[in-house]
Each structure stands twice: as C-alpha cells, then as structure tokens.
C-alpha cells in the first residue's frame, strides 16, 4: 500500500507507469467514457483526476471530510458520482481539462444525499435511472441523479446457513 495507482500493460503484464499524489490508500479508480481521464479516490479524502495519455494529475475535485469509498461514472451525461465513508453521495458535472497545474475544483459539485449509515459501494441501475448505494449494515438505498430517495431495503434478519452440497 504505497498510495500509488499502478498502470500495467495488459498484453505483457508489465508495469509501465504509476501515478503519485495520494497520501493514504486508494479505494477506487474510474475512467471517463472516452478514455481520456482516470479518476482516483481514497481514504485521504481526495479525488484526483489524471490525464490518461500524459499520466499527469490535472486537478483535484474538492476535499471530502471522510474517505472516498467508491466512484461511478454515468456515461450518458458524463457525470461522476462519489460515495464517502459517511454515506454521502456527491455528483460532479462539467469536468474540464485544463492546461498547466490546476489544484482547485474543476467541475460542478453537488451533494446528492446523505444517509445515517456509512456507505460501502455505489452502483447505477440503468433500467430505472437510479443510483444504488450499499451500506455496511446491509441496506440498499436508491436515489435519482438529483438525490430524491426512491426506496430503501432493510437487511435480512434471518441467520444465513450454507446450502448443503448435493
């Protein structure tokens, strides 16, 4: 856990580069739809945006109060969603690539929703246009892209038993 993003050549399985900038473990890596940007997030409360070709960090997206657990790139609208450890979901729009060093917010940020439970993962249910967040307590929370709550499932209370082998 050296806090770097390692890049490997898939044909040769050789490490070809690494991205430095995080100061704590990296939890998630996402790529935009046209493959020009890599976005990394971690327990250092940071989201960093990298140019895929030059492998240079081009900007940071805000500073969260808690570690960022998951990233989700919604392809149709070029929106990036981030989930932090507290269970807060943020949406970033209008991400822009700048020339030169840039270390400020570069994209519109909006808090979508905040739960009372820590978040563990984030997904997108395309058929219903919903963000779905999982919690460490076993609940699922579904929201519109604007943050309107659609539904919440409660965790199963029954003891789970392994199935007998047949």
Tab-separated table of C-alpha atoms in Angstrom:
chain	number	residue	atom	x	y	z
A	1	UNK	CA	0.000	0.000	0.000
A	2	UNK	CA	2.292	2.738	-1.279
A	3	UNK	CA	-0.591	5.095	-2.180
A	4	UNK	CA	0.080	4.981	-5.925
A	5	UNK	CA	-2.030	3.997	-8.918
A	6	UNK	CA	-0.083	1.382	-10.878
A	7	UNK	CA	-0.568	1.080	-14.641
A	8	UNK	CA	0.071	-2.262	-16.313
A	9	UNK	CA	0.296	-3.235	-19.974
A	10	UNK	CA	-2.367	-5.899	-20.416
A	11	UNK	CA	-0.563	-7.722	-23.253
A	12	UNK	CA	2.794	-8.087	-21.480
A	13	UNK	CA	1.599	-7.879	-17.850
A	14	UNK	CA	4.429	-5.427	-17.203
A	15	UNK	CA	4.096	-2.336	-15.049
A	16	UNK	CA	4.555	0.668	-17.334
A	17	UNK	CA	3.892	3.633	-15.051
A	18	UNK	CA	2.453	4.810	-11.769
A	19	UNK	CA	0.556	7.859	-10.585
A	20	UNK	CA	1.617	9.527	-7.340
A	21	UNK	CA	-0.336	12.043	-5.296
A	22	UNK	CA	-2.465	10.263	-2.724
A	23	UNK	CA	-1.233	10.180	0.876
A	24	UNK	CA	-3.363	7.230	2.035
A	25	UNK	CA	-4.724	4.018	0.483
A	26	UNK	CA	-6.587	4.350	-2.815
A	27	UNK	CA	-10.032	2.768	-2.708
A	28	UNK	CA	-11.353	3.287	-6.228
A	29	UNK	CA	-10.330	4.055	-9.799
A	30	UNK	CA	-12.702	5.116	-12.584
A	31	UNK	CA	-12.305	6.112	-16.233
A	32	UNK	CA	-14.454	8.515	-18.222
A	33	UNK	CA	-16.351	7.269	-21.262
A	34	UNK	CA	-13.894	8.373	-23.942
A	35	UNK	CA	-10.855	7.092	-22.042
A	36	UNK	CA	-9.132	10.453	-21.648
A	37	UNK	CA	-9.380	10.747	-17.851
A	38	UNK	CA	-8.618	8.488	-14.898
A	39	UNK	CA	-10.174	9.405	-11.566
A	40	UNK	CA	-8.767	8.025	-8.299
A	41	UNK	CA	-10.182	8.304	-4.792
A	42	UNK	CA	-9.056	7.162	-1.394
A	43	UNK	CA	-9.035	7.336	2.361
A	44	UNK	CA	-7.043	10.584	2.197
A	45	UNK	CA	-10.437	12.232	1.456
A	46	UNK	CA	-9.251	13.189	-2.038
A	47	UNK	CA	-10.491	12.668	-5.584
A	48	UNK	CA	-7.754	13.188	-8.173
A	49	UNK	CA	-8.233	13.487	-11.929
A	50	UNK	CA	-5.413	12.342	-14.223
A	51	UNK	CA	-4.817	12.759	-17.943
A	52	UNK	CA	-4.817	9.218	-19.363
A	53	UNK	CA	-2.245	9.935	-22.069
A	54	UNK	CA	0.303	12.114	-20.253
A	55	UNK	CA	-0.377	10.444	-16.876
A	56	UNK	CA	-0.200	13.852	-15.208
A	57	UNK	CA	-2.557	14.896	-12.428
A	58	UNK	CA	-4.593	17.724	-13.886
A	59	UNK	CA	-6.760	18.675	-10.895
A	60	UNK	CA	-8.388	17.611	-7.629
A	61	UNK	CA	-12.132	17.517	-7.034
A	62	UNK	CA	-12.800	19.099	-3.647
A	63	UNK	CA	-11.743	17.751	-0.274
A	64	UNK	CA	-14.166	15.454	1.464
A	65	UNK	CA	-14.463	15.274	5.242
A	66	UNK	CA	-14.301	11.483	5.054
A	67	UNK	CA	-12.517	8.917	2.903
A	68	UNK	CA	-13.980	8.268	-0.547
A	69	UNK	CA	-15.051	4.634	-0.908
A	70	UNK	CA	-16.441	4.396	-4.427
A	71	UNK	CA	-16.670	6.236	-7.748
A	72	UNK	CA	-19.221	5.769	-10.502
A	73	UNK	CA	-19.069	7.274	-13.986
A	74	UNK	CA	-22.532	7.677	-15.520
A	75	UNK	CA	-21.849	7.524	-19.233
A	76	UNK	CA	-24.841	9.188	-20.863
A	77	UNK	CA	-24.492	12.514	-19.071
A	78	UNK	CA	-20.759	12.473	-18.299
A	79	UNK	CA	-21.425	12.667	-14.577
A	80	UNK	CA	-19.133	11.381	-11.862
A	81	UNK	CA	-20.609	10.220	-8.562
A	82	UNK	CA	-18.553	9.750	-5.401
A	83	UNK	CA	-19.529	7.987	-2.173
A	84	UNK	CA	-17.687	8.777	1.040
A	85	UNK	CA	-17.375	6.684	4.199
A	86	UNK	CA	-20.117	8.634	5.954
A	87	UNK	CA	-22.663	7.660	3.305
A	88	UNK	CA	-22.759	10.978	1.455
A	89	UNK	CA	-23.083	10.889	-2.344
A	90	UNK	CA	-21.695	13.750	-4.448
A	91	UNK	CA	-22.277	14.413	-8.145
A	92	UNK	CA	-19.686	16.154	-10.333
A	93	UNK	CA	-20.636	17.609	-13.708
A	94	UNK	CA	-18.826	19.660	-16.339
A	95	UNK	CA	-15.388	18.212	-15.634
A	96	UNK	CA	-12.917	20.233	-17.651
A	97	UNK	CA	-9.339	19.524	-18.608
A	98	UNK	CA	-7.013	22.474	-18.030
A	99	UNK	CA	-3.522	23.029	-19.334
A	100	UNK	CA	-0.879	23.561	-16.675
A	101	UNK	CA	-1.035	22.773	-12.982
A	102	UNK	CA	-4.534	23.054	-11.540
A	103	UNK	CA	-5.399	22.098	-7.978
A	104	UNK	CA	-8.831	23.596	-7.424
A	105	UNK	CA	-12.343	22.355	-8.007
A	106	UNK	CA	-12.824	21.931	-11.731
A	107	UNK	CA	-16.379	20.815	-12.188
A	108	UNK	CA	-19.707	21.499	-10.554
A	109	UNK	CA	-20.135	19.596	-7.282
A	110	UNK	CA	-23.483	18.845	-5.659
A	111	UNK	CA	-24.247	16.766	-2.590
A	112	UNK	CA	-26.921	14.297	-3.714
A	113	UNK	CA	-27.879	12.621	-0.449
A	114	UNK	CA	-26.587	11.719	2.988
A	115	UNK	CA	-27.569	8.611	4.911
A	116	UNK	CA	-27.296	7.835	8.603
A	117	UNK	CA	-25.122	4.805	7.839
A	118	UNK	CA	-21.619	4.505	6.388
A	119	UNK	CA	-21.620	3.747	2.659
A	120	UNK	CA	-19.685	0.840	1.190
A	121	UNK	CA	-20.450	0.777	-2.554
A	122	UNK	CA	-22.260	2.621	-5.313
A	123	UNK	CA	-23.900	1.318	-8.477
A	124	UNK	CA	-26.197	2.512	-11.235
A	125	UNK	CA	-29.429	0.763	-12.212
A	126	UNK	CA	-29.783	1.942	-15.813
A	127	UNK	CA	-33.218	0.438	-16.433
A	128	UNK	CA	-34.713	2.691	-13.741
A	129	UNK	CA	-32.175	5.553	-13.889
A	130	UNK	CA	-31.312	5.118	-10.199
A	131	UNK	CA	-28.141	5.306	-8.131
A	132	UNK	CA	-27.998	2.432	-5.648
A	133	UNK	CA	-25.832	2.703	-2.543
A	134	UNK	CA	-24.968	-0.228	-0.283
A	135	UNK	CA	-24.259	0.308	3.409
A	136	UNK	CA	-22.066	-1.638	5.811
A	137	UNK	CA	-25.285	-2.513	7.680
A	138	UNK	CA	-26.636	-4.373	4.635
A	139	UNK	CA	-29.184	-1.827	3.431
A	140	UNK	CA	-29.622	-0.650	-0.149
A	141	UNK	CA	-30.644	2.959	-0.797
A	142	UNK	CA	-31.833	4.071	-4.251
A	143	UNK	CA	-31.818	7.697	-5.422
A	144	UNK	CA	-32.460	9.664	-8.565
A	145	UNK	CA	-29.494	11.564	-10.019
A	146	UNK	CA	-30.933	14.641	-8.315
A	147	UNK	CA	-30.940	12.951	-4.901
A	148	UNK	CA	-34.619	12.091	-4.481
A	149	UNK	CA	-34.988	8.914	-2.422
A	150	UNK	CA	-36.704	6.124	-4.390
A	151	UNK	CA	-36.557	3.265	-1.863
A	152	UNK	CA	-34.588	1.645	0.963
A	153	UNK	CA	-34.283	-2.065	1.692
A	154	UNK	CA	-33.733	-3.336	5.205
A	155	UNK	CA	-31.113	-6.003	5.894
A	156	UNK	CA	-32.252	-9.616	6.144
A	157	UNK	CA	-32.564	-10.577	9.814
A	158	UNK	CA	-32.569	-14.371	9.356
A	159	UNK	CA	-29.399	-16.302	10.043
A	160	UNK	CA	-27.848	-17.347	6.764
A	161	UNK	CA	-26.901	-21.003	6.625
A	162	UNK	CA	-24.707	-22.586	3.972
A	163	UNK	CA	-26.518	-24.737	1.446
A	164	UNK	CA	-25.897	-28.461	1.728
A	165	UNK	CA	-23.765	-29.789	-1.097
A	166	UNK	CA	-25.631	-32.022	-3.486
